[in-house]
XYZ file of C-alpha atoms in Angstrom:
568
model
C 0.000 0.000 0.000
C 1.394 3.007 -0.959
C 2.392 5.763 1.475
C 1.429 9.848 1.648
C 4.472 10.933 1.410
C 5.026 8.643 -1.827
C 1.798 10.263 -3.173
C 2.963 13.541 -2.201
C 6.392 12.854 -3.858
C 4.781 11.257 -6.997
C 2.148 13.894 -7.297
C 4.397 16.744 -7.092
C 6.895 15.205 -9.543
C 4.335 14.333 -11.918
C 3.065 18.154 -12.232
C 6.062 19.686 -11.903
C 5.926 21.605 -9.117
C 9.179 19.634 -7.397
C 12.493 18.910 -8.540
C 14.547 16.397 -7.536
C 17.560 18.751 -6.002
C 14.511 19.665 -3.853
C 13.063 16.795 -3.334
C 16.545 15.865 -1.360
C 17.132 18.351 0.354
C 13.516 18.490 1.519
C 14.258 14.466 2.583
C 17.274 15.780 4.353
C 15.430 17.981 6.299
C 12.659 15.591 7.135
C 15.427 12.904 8.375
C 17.369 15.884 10.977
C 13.586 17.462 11.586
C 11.606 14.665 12.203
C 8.212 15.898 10.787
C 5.845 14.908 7.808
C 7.450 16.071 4.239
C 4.006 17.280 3.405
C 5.191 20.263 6.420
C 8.583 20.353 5.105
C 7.657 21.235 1.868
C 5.290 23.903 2.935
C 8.257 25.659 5.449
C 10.745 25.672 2.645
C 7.882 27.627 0.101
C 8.357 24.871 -2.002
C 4.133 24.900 -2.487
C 1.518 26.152 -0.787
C -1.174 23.895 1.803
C -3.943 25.009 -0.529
C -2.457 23.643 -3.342
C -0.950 21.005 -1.976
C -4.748 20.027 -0.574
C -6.041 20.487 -3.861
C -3.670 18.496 -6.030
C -3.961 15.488 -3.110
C -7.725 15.489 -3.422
C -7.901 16.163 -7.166
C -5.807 12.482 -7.546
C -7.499 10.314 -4.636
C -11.153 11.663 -5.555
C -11.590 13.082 -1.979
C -13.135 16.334 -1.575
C -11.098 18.415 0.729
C -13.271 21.108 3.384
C -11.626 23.547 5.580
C -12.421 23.253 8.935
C -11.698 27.008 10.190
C -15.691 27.907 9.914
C -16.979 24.522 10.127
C -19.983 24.175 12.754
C -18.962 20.910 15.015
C -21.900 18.722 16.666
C -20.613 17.667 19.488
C -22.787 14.557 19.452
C -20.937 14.080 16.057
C -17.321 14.641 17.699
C -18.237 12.424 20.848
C -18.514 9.733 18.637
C -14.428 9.059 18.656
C -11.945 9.768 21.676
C -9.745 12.535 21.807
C -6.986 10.173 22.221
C -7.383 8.427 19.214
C -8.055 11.869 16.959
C -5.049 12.943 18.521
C -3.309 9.761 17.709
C -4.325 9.420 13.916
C -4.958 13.243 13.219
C -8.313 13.659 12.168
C -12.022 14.411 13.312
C -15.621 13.510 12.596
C -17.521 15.946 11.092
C -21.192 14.370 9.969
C -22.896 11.425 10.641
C -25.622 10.042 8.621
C -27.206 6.839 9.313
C -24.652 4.118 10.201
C -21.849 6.116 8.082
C -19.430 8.563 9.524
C -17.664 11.515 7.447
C -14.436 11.803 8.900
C -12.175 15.058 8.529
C -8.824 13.601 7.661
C -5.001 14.870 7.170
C -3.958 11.371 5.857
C -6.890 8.930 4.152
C -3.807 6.330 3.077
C -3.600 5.251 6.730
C -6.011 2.161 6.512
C -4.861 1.384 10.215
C -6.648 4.865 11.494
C -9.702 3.793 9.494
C -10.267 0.347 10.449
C -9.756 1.083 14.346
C -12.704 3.635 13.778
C -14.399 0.943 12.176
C -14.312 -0.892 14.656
C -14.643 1.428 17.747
C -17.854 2.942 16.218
C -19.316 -0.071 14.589
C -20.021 2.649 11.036
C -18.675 2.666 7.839
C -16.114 5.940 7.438
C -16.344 7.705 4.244
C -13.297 10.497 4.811
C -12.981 14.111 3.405
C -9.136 15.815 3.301
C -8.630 18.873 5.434
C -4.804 20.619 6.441
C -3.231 18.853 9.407
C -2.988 22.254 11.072
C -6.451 22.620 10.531
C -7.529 19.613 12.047
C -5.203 19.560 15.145
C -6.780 23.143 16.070
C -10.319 21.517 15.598
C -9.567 19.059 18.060
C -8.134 21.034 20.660
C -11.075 23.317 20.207
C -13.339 20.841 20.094
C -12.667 18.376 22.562
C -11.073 21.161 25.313
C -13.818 23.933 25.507
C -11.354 26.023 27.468
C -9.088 27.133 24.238
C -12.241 28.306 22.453
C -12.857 30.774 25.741
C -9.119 31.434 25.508
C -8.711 32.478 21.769
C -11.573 34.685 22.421
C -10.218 36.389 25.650
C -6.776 36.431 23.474
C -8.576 38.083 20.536
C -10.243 40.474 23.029
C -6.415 41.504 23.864
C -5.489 41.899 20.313
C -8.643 44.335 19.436
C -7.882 46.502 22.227
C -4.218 46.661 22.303
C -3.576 48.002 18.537
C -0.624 48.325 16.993
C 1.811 51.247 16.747
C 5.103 51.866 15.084
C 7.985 53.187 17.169
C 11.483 54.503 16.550
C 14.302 51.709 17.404
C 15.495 52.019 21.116
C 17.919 49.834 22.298
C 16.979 48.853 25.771
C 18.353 46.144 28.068
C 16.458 42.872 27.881
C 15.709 42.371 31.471
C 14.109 46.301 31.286
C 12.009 45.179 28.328
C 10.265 41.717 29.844
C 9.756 43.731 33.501
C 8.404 47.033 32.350
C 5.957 45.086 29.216
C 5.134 42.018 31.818
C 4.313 44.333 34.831
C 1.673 46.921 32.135
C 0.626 43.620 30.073
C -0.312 41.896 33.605
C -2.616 44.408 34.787
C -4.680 44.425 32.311
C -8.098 42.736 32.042
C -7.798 40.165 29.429
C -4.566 38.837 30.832
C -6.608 38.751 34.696
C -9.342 37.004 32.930
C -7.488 34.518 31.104
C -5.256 33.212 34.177
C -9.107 33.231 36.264
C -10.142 31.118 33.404
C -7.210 28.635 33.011
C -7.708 28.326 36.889
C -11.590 28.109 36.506
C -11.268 25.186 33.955
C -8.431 23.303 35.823
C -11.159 22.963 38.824
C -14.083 21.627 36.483
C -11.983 18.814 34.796
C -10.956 18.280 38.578
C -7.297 18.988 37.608
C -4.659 18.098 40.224
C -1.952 20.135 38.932
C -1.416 23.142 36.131
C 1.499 23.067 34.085
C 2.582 25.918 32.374
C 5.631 25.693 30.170
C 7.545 28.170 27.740
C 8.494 26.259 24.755
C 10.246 27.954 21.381
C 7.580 29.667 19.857
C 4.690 29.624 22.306
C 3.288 29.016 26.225
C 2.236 25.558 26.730
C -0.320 25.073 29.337
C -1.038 20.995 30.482
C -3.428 20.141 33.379
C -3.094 16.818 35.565
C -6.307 14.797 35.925
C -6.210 11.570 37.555
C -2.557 11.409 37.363
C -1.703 11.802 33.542
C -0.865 14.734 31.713
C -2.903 16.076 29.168
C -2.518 19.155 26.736
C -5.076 22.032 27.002
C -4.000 24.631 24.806
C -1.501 27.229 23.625
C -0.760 30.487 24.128
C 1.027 32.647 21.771
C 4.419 33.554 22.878
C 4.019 36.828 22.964
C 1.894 36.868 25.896
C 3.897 34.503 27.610
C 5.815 37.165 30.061
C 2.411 39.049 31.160
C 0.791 35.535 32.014
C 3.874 34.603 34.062
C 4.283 37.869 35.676
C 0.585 38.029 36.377
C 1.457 33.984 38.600
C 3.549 36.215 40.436
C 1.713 38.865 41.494
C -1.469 36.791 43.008
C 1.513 34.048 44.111
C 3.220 37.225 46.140
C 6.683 36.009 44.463
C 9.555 38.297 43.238
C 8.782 39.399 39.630
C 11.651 40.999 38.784
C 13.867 37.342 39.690
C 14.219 34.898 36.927
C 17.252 32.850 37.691
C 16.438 30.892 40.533
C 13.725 28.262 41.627
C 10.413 30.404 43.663
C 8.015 28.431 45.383
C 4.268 30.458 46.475
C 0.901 29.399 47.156
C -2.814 31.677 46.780
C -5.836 30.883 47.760
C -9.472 30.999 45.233
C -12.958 30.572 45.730
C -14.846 28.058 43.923
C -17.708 27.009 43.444
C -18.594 27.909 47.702
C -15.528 26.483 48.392
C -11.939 27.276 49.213
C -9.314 25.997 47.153
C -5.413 25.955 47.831
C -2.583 26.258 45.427
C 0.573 25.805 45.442
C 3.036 27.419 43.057
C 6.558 25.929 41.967
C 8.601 28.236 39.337
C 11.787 26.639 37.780
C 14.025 28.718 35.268
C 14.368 26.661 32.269
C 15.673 27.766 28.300
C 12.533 29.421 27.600
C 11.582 31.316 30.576
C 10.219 30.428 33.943
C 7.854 27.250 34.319
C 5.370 26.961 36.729
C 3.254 24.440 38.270
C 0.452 24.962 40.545
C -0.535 22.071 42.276
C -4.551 22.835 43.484
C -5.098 21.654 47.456
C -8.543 21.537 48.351
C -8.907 21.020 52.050
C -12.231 18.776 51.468
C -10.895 16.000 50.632
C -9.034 15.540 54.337
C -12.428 15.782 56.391
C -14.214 12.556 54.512
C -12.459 9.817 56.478
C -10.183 6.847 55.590
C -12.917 4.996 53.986
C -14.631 7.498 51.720
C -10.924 8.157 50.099
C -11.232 4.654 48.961
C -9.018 2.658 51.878
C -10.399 -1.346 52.004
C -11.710 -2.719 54.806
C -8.385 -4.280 56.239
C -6.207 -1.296 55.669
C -8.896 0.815 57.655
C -9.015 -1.483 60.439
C -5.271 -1.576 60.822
C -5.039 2.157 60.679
C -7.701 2.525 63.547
C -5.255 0.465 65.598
C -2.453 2.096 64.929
C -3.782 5.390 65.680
C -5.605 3.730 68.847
C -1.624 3.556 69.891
C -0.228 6.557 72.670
C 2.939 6.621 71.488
C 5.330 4.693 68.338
C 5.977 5.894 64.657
C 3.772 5.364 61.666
C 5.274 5.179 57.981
C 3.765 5.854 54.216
C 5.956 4.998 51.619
C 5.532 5.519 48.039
C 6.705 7.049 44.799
C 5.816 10.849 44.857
C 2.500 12.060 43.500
C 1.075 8.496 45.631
C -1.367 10.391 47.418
C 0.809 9.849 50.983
C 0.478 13.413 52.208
C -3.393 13.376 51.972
C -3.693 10.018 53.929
C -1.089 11.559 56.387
C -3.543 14.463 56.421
C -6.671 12.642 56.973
C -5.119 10.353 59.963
C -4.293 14.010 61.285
C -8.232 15.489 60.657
C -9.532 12.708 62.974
C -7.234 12.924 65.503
C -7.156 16.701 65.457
C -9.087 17.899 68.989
C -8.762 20.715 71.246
C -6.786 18.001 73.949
C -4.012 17.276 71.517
C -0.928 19.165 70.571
C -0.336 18.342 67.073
C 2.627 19.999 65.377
C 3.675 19.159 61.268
C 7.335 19.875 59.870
C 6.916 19.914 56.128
C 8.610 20.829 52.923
C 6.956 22.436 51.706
C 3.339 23.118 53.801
C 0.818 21.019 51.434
C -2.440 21.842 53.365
C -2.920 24.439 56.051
C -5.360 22.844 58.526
C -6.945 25.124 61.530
C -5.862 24.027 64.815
C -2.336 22.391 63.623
C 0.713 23.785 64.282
C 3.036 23.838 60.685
C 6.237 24.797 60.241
C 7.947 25.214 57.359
C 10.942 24.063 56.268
C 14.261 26.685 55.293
C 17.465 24.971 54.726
C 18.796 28.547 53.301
C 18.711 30.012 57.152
C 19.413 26.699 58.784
C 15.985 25.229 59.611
C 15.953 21.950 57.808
C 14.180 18.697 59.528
C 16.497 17.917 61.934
C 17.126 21.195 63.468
C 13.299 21.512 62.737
C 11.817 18.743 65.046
C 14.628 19.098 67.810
C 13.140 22.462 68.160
C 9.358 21.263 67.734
C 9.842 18.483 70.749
C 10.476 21.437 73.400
C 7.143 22.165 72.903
C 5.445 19.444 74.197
C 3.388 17.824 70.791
C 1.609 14.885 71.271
C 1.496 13.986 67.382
C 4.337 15.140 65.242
C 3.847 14.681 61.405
C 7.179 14.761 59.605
C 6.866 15.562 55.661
C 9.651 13.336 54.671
C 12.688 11.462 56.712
C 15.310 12.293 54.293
C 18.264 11.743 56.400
C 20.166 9.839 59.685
C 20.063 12.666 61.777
C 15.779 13.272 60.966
C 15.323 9.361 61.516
C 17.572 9.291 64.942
C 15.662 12.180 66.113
C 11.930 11.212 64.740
C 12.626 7.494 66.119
C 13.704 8.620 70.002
C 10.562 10.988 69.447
C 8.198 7.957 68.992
C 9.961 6.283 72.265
C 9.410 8.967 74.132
C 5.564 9.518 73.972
C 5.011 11.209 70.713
C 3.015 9.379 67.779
C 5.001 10.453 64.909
C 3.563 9.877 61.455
C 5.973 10.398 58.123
C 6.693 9.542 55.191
C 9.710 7.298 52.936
C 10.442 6.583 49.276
C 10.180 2.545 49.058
C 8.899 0.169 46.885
C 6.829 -1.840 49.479
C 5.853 -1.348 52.987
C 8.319 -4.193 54.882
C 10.886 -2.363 52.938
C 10.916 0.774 55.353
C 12.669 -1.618 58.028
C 15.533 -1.999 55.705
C 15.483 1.821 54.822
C 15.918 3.398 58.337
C 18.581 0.663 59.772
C 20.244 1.806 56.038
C 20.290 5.629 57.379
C 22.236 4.279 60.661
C 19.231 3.705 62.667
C 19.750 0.410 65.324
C 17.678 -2.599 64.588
C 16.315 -2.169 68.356
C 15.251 1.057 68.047
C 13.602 0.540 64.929
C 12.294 -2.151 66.267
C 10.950 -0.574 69.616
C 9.452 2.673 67.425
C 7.406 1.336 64.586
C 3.894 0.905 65.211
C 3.000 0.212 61.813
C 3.928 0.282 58.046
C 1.897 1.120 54.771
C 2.563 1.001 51.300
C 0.209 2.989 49.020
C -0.440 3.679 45.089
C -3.136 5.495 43.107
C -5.146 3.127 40.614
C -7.789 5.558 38.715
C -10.971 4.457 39.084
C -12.933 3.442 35.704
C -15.124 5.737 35.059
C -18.970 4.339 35.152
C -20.553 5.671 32.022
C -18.360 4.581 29.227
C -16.858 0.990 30.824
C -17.351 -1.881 28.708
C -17.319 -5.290 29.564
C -14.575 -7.352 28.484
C -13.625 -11.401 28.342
C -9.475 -11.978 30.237
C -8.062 -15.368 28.969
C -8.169 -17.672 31.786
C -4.316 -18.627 30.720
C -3.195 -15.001 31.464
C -5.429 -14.470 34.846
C -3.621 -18.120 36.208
C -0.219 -16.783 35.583
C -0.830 -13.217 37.165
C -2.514 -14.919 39.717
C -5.988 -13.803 39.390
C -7.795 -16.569 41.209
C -11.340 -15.190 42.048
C -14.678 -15.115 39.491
C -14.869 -11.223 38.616
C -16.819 -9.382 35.655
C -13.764 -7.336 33.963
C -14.398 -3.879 32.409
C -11.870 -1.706 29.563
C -11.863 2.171 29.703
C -13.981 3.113 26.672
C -13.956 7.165 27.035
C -17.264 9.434 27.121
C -17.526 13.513 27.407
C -18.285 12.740 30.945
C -14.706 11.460 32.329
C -13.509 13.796 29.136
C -13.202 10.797 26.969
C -10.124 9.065 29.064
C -12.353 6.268 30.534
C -11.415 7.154 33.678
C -12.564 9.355 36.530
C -11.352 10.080 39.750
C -8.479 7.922 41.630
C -8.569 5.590 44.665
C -5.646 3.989 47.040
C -4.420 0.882 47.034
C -2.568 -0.395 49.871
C -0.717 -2.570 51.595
C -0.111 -2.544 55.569
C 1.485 -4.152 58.571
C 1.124 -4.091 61.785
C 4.212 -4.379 63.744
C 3.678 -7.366 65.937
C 6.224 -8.971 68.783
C 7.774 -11.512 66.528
C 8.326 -9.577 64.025
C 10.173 -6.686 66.011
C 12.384 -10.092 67.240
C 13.082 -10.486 63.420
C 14.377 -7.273 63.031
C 16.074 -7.032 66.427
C 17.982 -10.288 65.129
C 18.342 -8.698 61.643
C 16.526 -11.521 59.641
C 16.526 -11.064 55.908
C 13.657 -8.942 54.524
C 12.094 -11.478 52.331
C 11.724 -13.957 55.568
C 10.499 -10.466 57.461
C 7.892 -9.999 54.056
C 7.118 -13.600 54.062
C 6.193 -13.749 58.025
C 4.091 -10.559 57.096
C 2.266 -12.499 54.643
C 1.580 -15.498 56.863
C -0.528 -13.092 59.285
C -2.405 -12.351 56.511
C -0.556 -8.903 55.072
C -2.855 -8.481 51.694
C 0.224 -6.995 48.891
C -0.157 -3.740 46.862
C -1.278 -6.055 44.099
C -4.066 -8.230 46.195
C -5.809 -5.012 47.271
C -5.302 -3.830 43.612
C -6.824 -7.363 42.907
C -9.872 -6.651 45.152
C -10.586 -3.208 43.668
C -10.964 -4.679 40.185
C -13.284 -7.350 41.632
C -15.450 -4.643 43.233
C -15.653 -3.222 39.645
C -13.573 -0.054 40.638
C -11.100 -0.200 37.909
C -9.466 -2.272 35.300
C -7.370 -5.003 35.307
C -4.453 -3.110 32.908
C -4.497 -0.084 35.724
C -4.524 -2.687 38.129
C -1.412 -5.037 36.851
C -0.056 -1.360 35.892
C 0.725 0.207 39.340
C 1.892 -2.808 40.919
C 4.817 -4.972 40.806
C 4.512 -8.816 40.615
C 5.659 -10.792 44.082
């Protein structure tokens, strides 16, 4: 089957309008570039996209439509996922009966067009539009939010003008402070960054990226744990936008060069939301990310954030406990802070003294004492929480134990009355033994000091509209070691979970309670898979049998399940 680019190449070849001294240096260019030829071409003024359109749909017999005016159903465009329009560039644009007119950049790709077949169940008749054309339908098609943007962006345009100065040479720090500061006053910069904000909360957006690339200002939100693009920005707008994260972030506008961390505070929808802002100076200019905090999700107790019925039980006991330490472990962005959190909103009364050492302060709770960590004046976690235990806490929540010194301290805290709750990077829960004796802690002191140990991942839960109901090969559930009867479901994608077939996230853990043998096991510094092993014996479920369980209660799919955990 022949190719595009060999239609291109024969097309333009055949009528002239390419030479072959062209032709390789165009190839050339494609090879060091990495982009279609068809763009190449274009770039180098070699022929036009009009006429490149019209020669392409003169020799397949396609008609060709451009999409710039086009009225979109959205019932029409619902039809296929965003991921796979992204995937195969291209859009539907009609639907009539059980056929499906599809807006395409490439109609030789029989691959794109039989997966349509077979995801809609229609025949596809296709029409040829400009892959630049069709990208910008999809983004404004699928993402709502860049329609509202180009509008507040032409807004800007209308009323700024244009006028022609003299040339003035001026330093360039003086030009991006003196334009940003002007630029991120005025209204349709304000609006836009309330309206990036404003969407990030409806698609229930964890974090906002926003990232200066070459030629423009590339804004990304996080929802249910995977990036996803938005939309644009033009670059020129780029140093108003950032400057106007500054101002409502209280950060240093006129600084560049180093890392700034802020936070600010919105109202939405009755409710207050937390961010948290992270700059970083990269090539381009300063990238941000605002991670969003909202304080309602700590209140709704271990259960209601999705914790199975053993983990639950074993963290009522281990919060039953006066004194000993508690660890989370897990990769970052695991959701260990907000369980940390929520063991800290139930135990959080006017009899108890509960004092947090963090870096840097995720959520600011009433009636918790937080400090913040400073390593640039000296007051890092150590010097931190030997400071914090003069003042008599009776739970002390340490953000991270990062080194010897913070473990030594945090573990003589928990042996002296304290319950102290924190956090480690490890892959599974036993695995914090080995961790802390690693940093120089003594077997019998981690021994004496651990009350209890927890694992934890994120699965995103399948989202109920769109699932579909799929048949697993018995074969491949026997050598995973899927043993019990369960319906299975794939992600399908709907407007509702914003066709991603997934919506919202849940834990998945794995705990142990520290029991007397197994503090003799570490005291006599017995290997950790015997430790693990024991642990299993007493009935320790793994990250992958409560991952196991939440597919069986028809919570998510096997793929997320098998795709967060590691095999045993």
């Amino acid at each position: 089957m022949q190719t595009l680019k060999d239609k291109i190449i024969e097309i333009l070849l055949k009528g002239g309008h390419l030479n072959k001294e062209q032709l390789d240096r165009a190839l050339e260019l494609q090879k060091n570039k990495e982009i279609p030829l068809r763009r190449i071409l274009v770039e180098q003024g070699i022929i036009s996209e009009e006429t490149l359109l019209s020669l392409l749909s003169e020799e397949l017999y396609i008609p060709s439509l451009h999409l710039a005016k086009y009225k979109f159903d959205a019932a029409v465009v619902g039809l296929v996922p965003e991921r796979l329009a992204l995937l195969y560039n291209l859009i539907p644009i009609s639907r009539f009966g059980s056929t499906i007119t599809v807006a395409v950049s490439d109609p030789l790709n029989i691959f794109a067009l039989d997966d349509l077949r077979t995801l809609t169940g229609c025949n596809i008749d296709t029409i040829l539009s400009s892959e630049e054309d069709i990208t910008r339908a999809i983004q404004e098609q699928y993402n709502p939010a860049s329609r509202d943007i180009q509008q507040v962006l032409d807004e800007a345009s209308m009323a700024q003008g244009v006028t022609k100065k003299g040339v003035e040479l001026v330093k360039e720090d003086e030009i991006e402070l003196s334009s940003a500061l002007e630029e991120s006053q005025k209204a349709p910069i304000v609006k836009l960054v309330e309206l990036m904000l404003n969407q990030a909360l409806k698609k229930r957006a964890s974090d906002i990226h926003i990232e200066p690339e070459l030629a423009c200002l590339r804004i990304r939100y996080r929802i249910d744990g995977s990036l996803h693009d938005v939309f644009r920005i033009p670059k020129v707008k780029q140093n108003a936008i950032l400057a106007r994260i500054k101002i409502i972030s209280n950060l240093d506008i006129t600084e560049n060069r180093i890392p700034q961390d802020g936070r600010f505070k919105v109202r939405f929808e009755g409710k207050e939301v937390d961010f948290r802002v992270s700059g970083l100076p990269t090539t381009f200019g300063q990238k941000f990310v605002l991670r969003a905090l909202d304080k309602g999700n700590l209140s709704i107790g271990l259960e209601k954030i999705g914790f199975s019925e053993e983990p639950t039980r074993i963290f009522k006991e281990a919060i039953a406990k006066p004194f000993g330490m508690m660890l989370v472990t897990g990769p970052t962005g695991s959701g260990k802070s907000t369980t940390l959190y929520s063991v800290l909103n139930q135990l959080n009364t006017p009899e108890k003294n509960i004092i947090t050492i963090e870096d840097p302060v995720e959520y600011q709770v009433e009636g918790i004492t937080q400090i913040q960590v400073k390593p640039e004046i000296g007051l890092d976690f150590a010097s931190g929480l030997r400071s914090l235990l003069r003042q008599s806490p009776d739970i002390i929540m340490i953000g991270e134990i990062r080194d010897s010194e913070t473990a030594d301290i945090a573990i003589k805290a928990s042996l002296t009355g304290q319950l102290v709750l924190s956090t480690l990077h490890t892959n599974d829960a036993v695995s914090s033994i080995t961790r802390l004796i690693d940093m120089g802690v003594e077997p019998f002191l981690v021994a004496s000091s651990v009350v209890m140990l927890c694992a934890q991942r994120l699965a995103r839960k399948i989202c109920m509209k769109c699932r579909k109901p799929i048949e697993i090969p018995e074969d491949f559930l026997k050598k995973i070691g899927f043993s019990e009867k369960a319906n299975f479901y794939a992600a399908a994608g709907c407007k509702y979970c914003g066709n991603t077939g997934f919506f919202g996230r849940i834990a998945v853990l794995e705990t142990v309670l520290v029991d007397d043998n197994m503090r003799e096991m570490i005291i006599r510094k017995e290997s950790l898979d015997k430790i693990k092993e024991y642990a299993r014996a007493k009935g320790m479920k793994t990250l992958r049998d409560d991952a196991f369980l939440k597919v069986k209660q028809e919570l998510t799919t096997l793929d997320e399940a098998i795709r967060i955990t590691t095999e045993e």
